[in-house]
Amino acid sequence: MQKFFSNKKLIALMIALLVSLGLVAGSTYVSNNRNTPPFIQRIANDVVGIGGRIVALPGDLARNGLDDVHNLMNTFQENQHLKQQLDSLAQTKVQVQTLKRENQQLKQQLKLNGTLTDYSQISAAVILRAPSDWRNIVVINQGSAAGVKKGMPVMAGSGLVGRIVEVNRTNSKVEMLSTANKSSDRVAAAVETSEDKEVNGIITGYDEKSGDLVLGELSSEHTIKKGDKVVTSGLGGMTPKGLLIGEVASVKKDDYGLANNVYLSPAANLNDVTVVTVISRTIKGD
């Protein structure tokens, strides 16, 4: 049955093609025959035109379909190109923000170095800070070859961030002030009160929720107020005196309600350390 209908379509197409050819031939004959009345000539031309459009219709549809597919492919390619441009733009924005942050930190470091004229300084960059040990250790790209020694304090931005605990030839480990290591050799600090008094203590811990350092084992009961500066005391000989650590954020009693614990906001951002300065305990000129 399908073959029969298929043959009928083929026969119809052949008849249409023959009719069109006949009409074209007839139109040509009519056009060349000057005795043919204009009215009959116009009818013949119209019939030929209609027949030609009918025969050409399948080809026009196929050509238009191909044009639509081509346009669709062009639109798809343009869309992919635009997506790539957007991805590239987003990456460029991230790089610009990173460079701006690093530039700001470098400016802060230069400003800090200008205030530490009495001490030898070694500039370094952080090359490793493992997520699993984020609070405790960072690794810098300077070691014994640059003069770094164990116990030297390390500053970033405008404040102290830690101390050298391990030295290799080309790199060193810095133990952060925020370390959770209970056996760490803690930094001796002093609160400079508004009454020009000095209250000594030791950095004993770090509050993860508030981001504050904890200063305990205070040496006196002098009044300590919010905003008082906290610096290294120089006691113990490990760290030079007067390096900024932060400022008092609050004063609270310990768990037993007896001694005061001073919570201080670090002068440096302990969570974002990329450029540091290692401070030598040797005063310049010695």
Short mmCIF file of C-alpha atoms in Angstrom, two decimals:
data_model
loop_
_atom_site.label_atom_id
_atom_site.label_comp_id
_atom_site.label_asym_id
_atom_site.label_seq_id
_atom_site.Cartn_x
_atom_site.Cartn_y
_atom_site.Cartn_z
CA MET A 1 0.00 0.00 0.00
CA GLN A 2 2.79 2.45 0.98
CA LYS A 3 4.61 1.65 -2.28
CA PHE A 4 1.46 2.43 -4.24
CA PHE A 5 1.05 5.86 -2.59
CA SER A 6 4.72 6.54 -3.08
CA ASN A 7 4.39 5.76 -6.78
CA LYS A 8 1.33 8.02 -7.01
CA LYS A 9 3.33 10.91 -5.53
CA LEU A 10 6.14 10.32 -7.99
CA ILE A 11 3.70 10.18 -10.91
CA ALA A 12 2.01 13.39 -9.73
CA LEU A 13 5.39 15.12 -9.48
CA MET A 14 6.33 14.02 -12.97
CA ILE A 15 3.01 15.22 -14.37
CA ALA A 16 3.46 18.59 -12.65
CA LEU A 17 6.96 18.89 -14.05
CA LEU A 18 5.75 18.00 -17.57
CA VAL A 19 2.88 20.44 -17.29
CA SER A 20 5.30 23.17 -16.19
CA LEU A 21 7.61 22.45 -19.08
CA GLY A 22 4.64 22.48 -21.43
CA LEU A 23 3.45 25.79 -20.03
CA VAL A 24 6.90 27.30 -20.38
CA ALA A 25 7.08 26.11 -23.97
CA GLY A 26 3.58 27.37 -24.63
CA SER A 27 4.38 30.74 -23.08
CA THR A 28 7.48 31.04 -25.20
CA TYR A 29 5.48 30.20 -28.30
CA VAL A 30 2.78 32.69 -27.38
CA SER A 31 5.38 35.38 -26.69
CA ASN A 32 7.05 34.77 -30.06
CA ASN A 33 3.77 34.64 -31.94
CA ARG A 34 2.83 38.24 -32.64
CA ASN A 35 -0.66 37.24 -33.74
CA THR A 36 -1.58 35.91 -30.32
CA PRO A 37 -3.98 38.26 -28.52
CA PRO A 38 -2.43 40.06 -25.48
CA PHE A 39 -5.17 38.73 -23.20
CA ILE A 40 -4.32 35.09 -23.96
CA GLN A 41 -0.60 35.89 -23.62
CA ARG A 42 -1.14 37.35 -20.11
CA ILE A 43 -3.16 34.29 -19.04
CA ALA A 44 -0.41 31.99 -20.30
CA ASN A 45 2.26 33.97 -18.44
CA ASP A 46 0.21 33.91 -15.21
CA VAL A 47 -0.32 30.15 -15.48
CA VAL A 48 3.40 29.61 -16.03
CA GLY A 49 4.24 31.83 -13.04
CA ILE A 50 1.86 29.95 -10.71
CA GLY A 51 3.11 26.60 -11.93
CA GLY A 52 6.73 27.69 -11.44
CA ARG A 53 6.03 28.78 -7.84
CA ILE A 54 4.33 25.46 -7.11
CA VAL A 55 7.25 23.49 -8.49
CA ALA A 56 9.79 25.72 -6.71
CA LEU A 57 7.94 25.62 -3.35
CA PRO A 58 9.65 22.44 -1.97
CA GLY A 59 13.08 23.84 -2.87
CA ASP A 60 12.30 27.19 -1.22
CA LEU A 61 11.13 25.45 1.95
CA ALA A 62 14.27 23.33 2.08
CA ARG A 63 16.48 26.40 1.50
CA ASN A 64 14.68 28.42 4.18
CA GLY A 65 15.01 25.48 6.59
CA LEU A 66 18.76 25.35 5.98
CA ASP A 67 19.01 29.12 6.55
CA ASP A 68 17.17 28.74 9.88
CA VAL A 69 19.55 25.96 10.98
CA HIS A 70 22.55 28.09 10.00
CA ASN A 71 21.21 31.08 11.95
CA LEU A 72 20.56 28.86 14.96
CA MET A 73 24.14 27.55 14.89
CA ASN A 74 25.48 31.12 14.64
CA THR A 75 23.36 32.16 17.64
CA PHE A 76 24.63 29.18 19.66
CA GLN A 77 28.26 30.02 18.85
CA GLU A 78 27.75 33.69 19.77
CA ASN A 79 26.15 32.62 23.06
CA GLN A 80 29.14 30.39 23.87
CA HIS A 81 31.53 33.22 23.03
CA LEU A 82 29.65 35.64 25.30
CA LYS A 83 29.72 33.11 28.15
CA GLN A 84 33.50 32.79 27.77
CA GLN A 85 33.83 36.56 27.87
CA LEU A 86 31.74 36.73 31.07
CA ASP A 87 33.87 34.01 32.70
CA SER A 88 37.03 35.88 31.73
CA LEU A 89 35.62 39.13 33.13
CA ALA A 90 34.73 37.46 36.44
CA GLN A 91 38.25 36.01 36.72
CA THR A 92 39.78 39.42 35.97
CA LYS A 93 37.69 41.01 38.73
CA VAL A 94 38.90 38.41 41.23
CA GLN A 95 42.52 39.02 40.22
CA VAL A 96 42.09 42.79 40.58
CA GLN A 97 40.58 42.40 44.06
CA THR A 98 43.44 40.09 45.09
CA LEU A 99 46.05 42.53 43.81
CA LYS A 100 44.34 45.44 45.56
CA ARG A 101 44.33 43.55 48.87
CA GLU A 102 47.99 42.56 48.51
CA ASN A 103 48.90 46.12 47.56
CA GLN A 104 47.13 47.43 50.66
CA GLN A 105 48.97 44.95 52.87
CA LEU A 106 52.30 45.91 51.32
CA LYS A 107 51.57 49.59 52.02
CA GLN A 108 50.73 48.76 55.64
CA GLN A 109 53.94 46.75 55.91
CA LEU A 110 56.01 49.63 54.56
CA LYS A 111 54.36 51.97 57.06
CA LEU A 112 55.11 49.52 59.89
CA ASN A 113 58.72 49.09 58.80
CA GLY A 114 59.15 52.85 58.95
CA THR A 115 58.29 52.83 62.67
CA LEU A 116 60.71 50.02 63.53
CA THR A 117 63.91 51.93 62.81
CA ASP A 118 65.67 50.63 65.92
CA TYR A 119 65.52 46.98 64.89
CA SER A 120 66.79 44.88 62.03
CA GLN A 121 63.95 43.75 59.76
CA ILE A 122 63.54 40.86 57.35
CA SER A 123 60.64 41.04 54.92
CA ALA A 124 58.99 37.77 53.92
CA ALA A 125 55.90 36.33 52.27
CA VAL A 126 53.64 33.56 53.53
CA ILE A 127 53.98 30.50 51.29
CA LEU A 128 51.92 27.97 53.22
CA ARG A 129 49.03 27.99 55.68
CA ALA A 130 47.27 24.65 55.92
CA PRO A 131 43.49 24.75 56.58
CA SER A 132 43.87 21.97 59.15
CA ASP A 133 46.43 24.05 61.08
CA TRP A 134 45.11 27.52 60.25
CA ARG A 135 45.19 28.91 63.80
CA ASN A 136 48.61 27.61 64.66
CA ILE A 137 51.29 27.79 61.98
CA VAL A 138 52.24 29.68 58.81
CA VAL A 139 55.34 29.10 56.71
CA ILE A 140 57.31 32.05 55.30
CA ASN A 141 59.84 32.15 52.46
CA GLN A 142 62.83 33.36 54.50
CA GLY A 143 65.15 31.26 56.65
CA SER A 144 68.62 31.14 58.14
CA ALA A 145 70.16 32.28 54.83
CA ALA A 146 68.37 35.62 55.33
CA GLY A 147 69.27 35.86 59.03
CA VAL A 148 66.06 34.49 60.52
CA LYS A 149 66.51 32.88 63.95
CA LYS A 150 64.24 30.93 66.26
CA GLY A 151 62.31 33.11 68.72
CA MET A 152 62.21 36.24 66.53
CA PRO A 153 58.84 38.06 66.59
CA VAL A 154 56.85 38.37 63.36
CA MET A 155 54.63 41.32 62.49
CA ALA A 156 52.04 41.90 59.76
CA GLY A 157 50.03 45.00 58.97
CA SER A 158 50.43 47.06 62.10
CA GLY A 159 50.79 44.42 64.80
CA LEU A 160 52.42 41.28 66.11
CA VAL A 161 51.11 38.00 64.67
CA GLY A 162 53.47 35.40 66.11
CA ARG A 163 56.98 34.17 66.64
CA ILE A 164 59.52 32.00 64.75
CA VAL A 165 59.53 28.44 66.11
CA GLU A 166 61.44 26.57 63.39
CA VAL A 167 64.12 27.75 60.97
CA ASN A 168 65.34 26.10 57.78
CA ARG A 169 67.76 27.53 55.27
CA THR A 170 65.15 28.96 52.89
CA ASN A 171 61.95 29.00 54.96
CA SER A 172 60.69 29.22 58.54
CA LYS A 173 57.64 28.34 60.59
CA VAL A 174 55.76 31.02 62.49
CA GLU A 175 53.61 30.07 65.47
CA MET A 176 50.61 32.40 65.51
CA LEU A 177 49.37 34.27 68.58
CA SER A 178 46.07 32.46 68.02
CA THR A 179 47.68 29.04 68.46
CA ALA A 180 45.81 26.33 70.33
CA ASN A 181 49.11 24.74 71.43
CA LYS A 182 48.97 24.60 75.24
CA SER A 183 52.73 24.09 75.53
CA SER A 184 53.52 27.14 73.43
CA ASP A 185 56.01 29.65 74.81
CA ARG A 186 53.56 32.49 75.32
CA VAL A 187 54.29 36.13 74.54
CA ALA A 188 54.79 38.54 77.45
CA ALA A 189 52.66 41.65 77.04
CA ALA A 190 51.88 44.89 78.81
CA VAL A 191 48.77 47.09 78.93
CA GLU A 192 49.51 50.82 78.70
CA THR A 193 46.73 52.31 80.83
CA SER A 194 45.28 55.79 80.54
CA GLU A 195 46.86 56.55 83.93
CA ASP A 196 50.32 56.03 82.44
CA LYS A 197 50.63 52.78 84.32
CA GLU A 198 51.84 49.51 82.87
CA VAL A 199 50.12 46.23 83.67
CA ASN A 200 52.13 43.17 82.66
CA GLY A 201 50.61 39.88 81.63
CA ILE A 202 50.88 36.96 79.18
CA ILE A 203 48.91 36.14 76.04
CA THR A 204 47.20 32.97 77.28
CA GLY A 205 44.65 32.14 74.60
CA TYR A 206 42.44 33.05 71.70
CA ASP A 207 38.66 33.36 71.50
CA GLU A 208 37.55 31.89 68.17
CA LYS A 209 34.04 33.37 68.36
CA SER A 210 35.10 36.98 68.89
CA GLY A 211 38.54 36.77 67.29
CA ASP A 212 40.07 38.34 70.41
CA LEU A 213 43.32 37.42 72.13
CA VAL A 214 43.19 36.71 75.86
CA LEU A 215 45.67 38.39 78.21
CA GLY A 216 45.94 36.73 81.60
CA GLU A 217 48.22 36.46 84.65
CA LEU A 218 48.07 40.20 85.18
CA SER A 219 50.67 41.66 87.53
CA SER A 220 48.55 44.36 89.21
CA GLU A 221 45.00 45.60 89.80
CA HIS A 222 45.42 48.93 88.03
CA THR A 223 42.29 49.94 86.13
CA ILE A 224 42.28 48.72 82.57
CA LYS A 225 39.85 50.34 80.15
CA LYS A 226 38.56 49.55 76.70
CA GLY A 227 40.86 51.06 74.08
CA ASP A 228 44.08 50.80 76.13
CA LYS A 229 47.01 49.75 73.96
CA VAL A 230 48.68 46.37 74.49
CA VAL A 231 52.34 45.95 73.50
CA THR A 232 55.13 43.45 74.04
CA SER A 233 56.69 43.94 77.48
CA GLY A 234 60.16 42.69 76.55
CA LEU A 235 60.25 40.49 79.67
CA GLY A 236 62.01 37.18 79.25
CA GLY A 237 64.33 38.51 76.55
CA MET A 238 62.54 36.70 73.71
CA THR A 239 60.79 39.70 72.17
CA PRO A 240 61.74 43.40 71.99
CA LYS A 241 59.71 45.78 74.13
CA GLY A 242 57.05 48.01 72.60
CA LEU A 243 55.80 46.00 69.59
CA LEU A 244 52.07 46.61 69.18
CA ILE A 245 49.80 43.62 69.78
CA GLY A 246 46.37 45.26 69.89
CA GLU A 247 43.99 47.19 72.10
CA VAL A 248 41.69 46.23 74.95
CA ALA A 249 38.22 45.18 73.83
CA SER A 250 36.81 44.13 77.22
CA VAL A 251 37.77 43.00 80.73
CA LYS A 252 36.13 39.92 82.29
CA LYS A 253 36.60 37.77 85.36
CA ASP A 254 37.99 34.28 84.86
CA ASP A 255 35.91 31.09 85.33
CA TYR A 256 36.37 31.29 89.12
CA GLY A 257 35.42 34.97 89.36
CA LEU A 258 38.80 35.88 90.84
CA ALA A 259 41.37 37.24 88.38
CA ASN A 260 40.71 39.50 85.41
CA ASN A 261 41.08 38.34 81.82
CA VAL A 262 41.68 41.10 79.30
CA TYR A 263 40.28 40.50 75.81
CA LEU A 264 42.09 42.48 73.16
CA SER A 265 41.46 43.04 69.47
CA PRO A 266 44.61 42.17 67.49
CA ALA A 267 46.19 45.05 65.61
CA ALA A 268 46.86 42.66 62.72
CA ASN A 269 44.29 40.56 60.91
CA LEU A 270 45.30 37.07 62.03
CA ASN A 271 43.06 35.47 59.39
CA ASP A 272 44.61 37.28 56.42
CA VAL A 273 48.40 37.23 56.60
CA THR A 274 50.32 37.27 53.30
CA VAL A 275 53.26 39.64 53.89
CA VAL A 276 55.22 39.77 57.16
CA THR A 277 58.25 41.38 58.77
CA VAL A 278 60.56 39.37 61.01
CA ILE A 279 62.03 41.55 63.78
CA SER A 280 65.57 40.93 64.99
CA ARG A 281 66.20 41.43 68.67
CA THR A 282 69.52 43.03 67.74
CA ILE A 283 69.23 46.82 67.72
CA LYS A 284 70.70 48.49 64.65
CA GLY A 285 74.16 49.92 65.25
CA ASP A 286 75.11 47.35 67.88
#
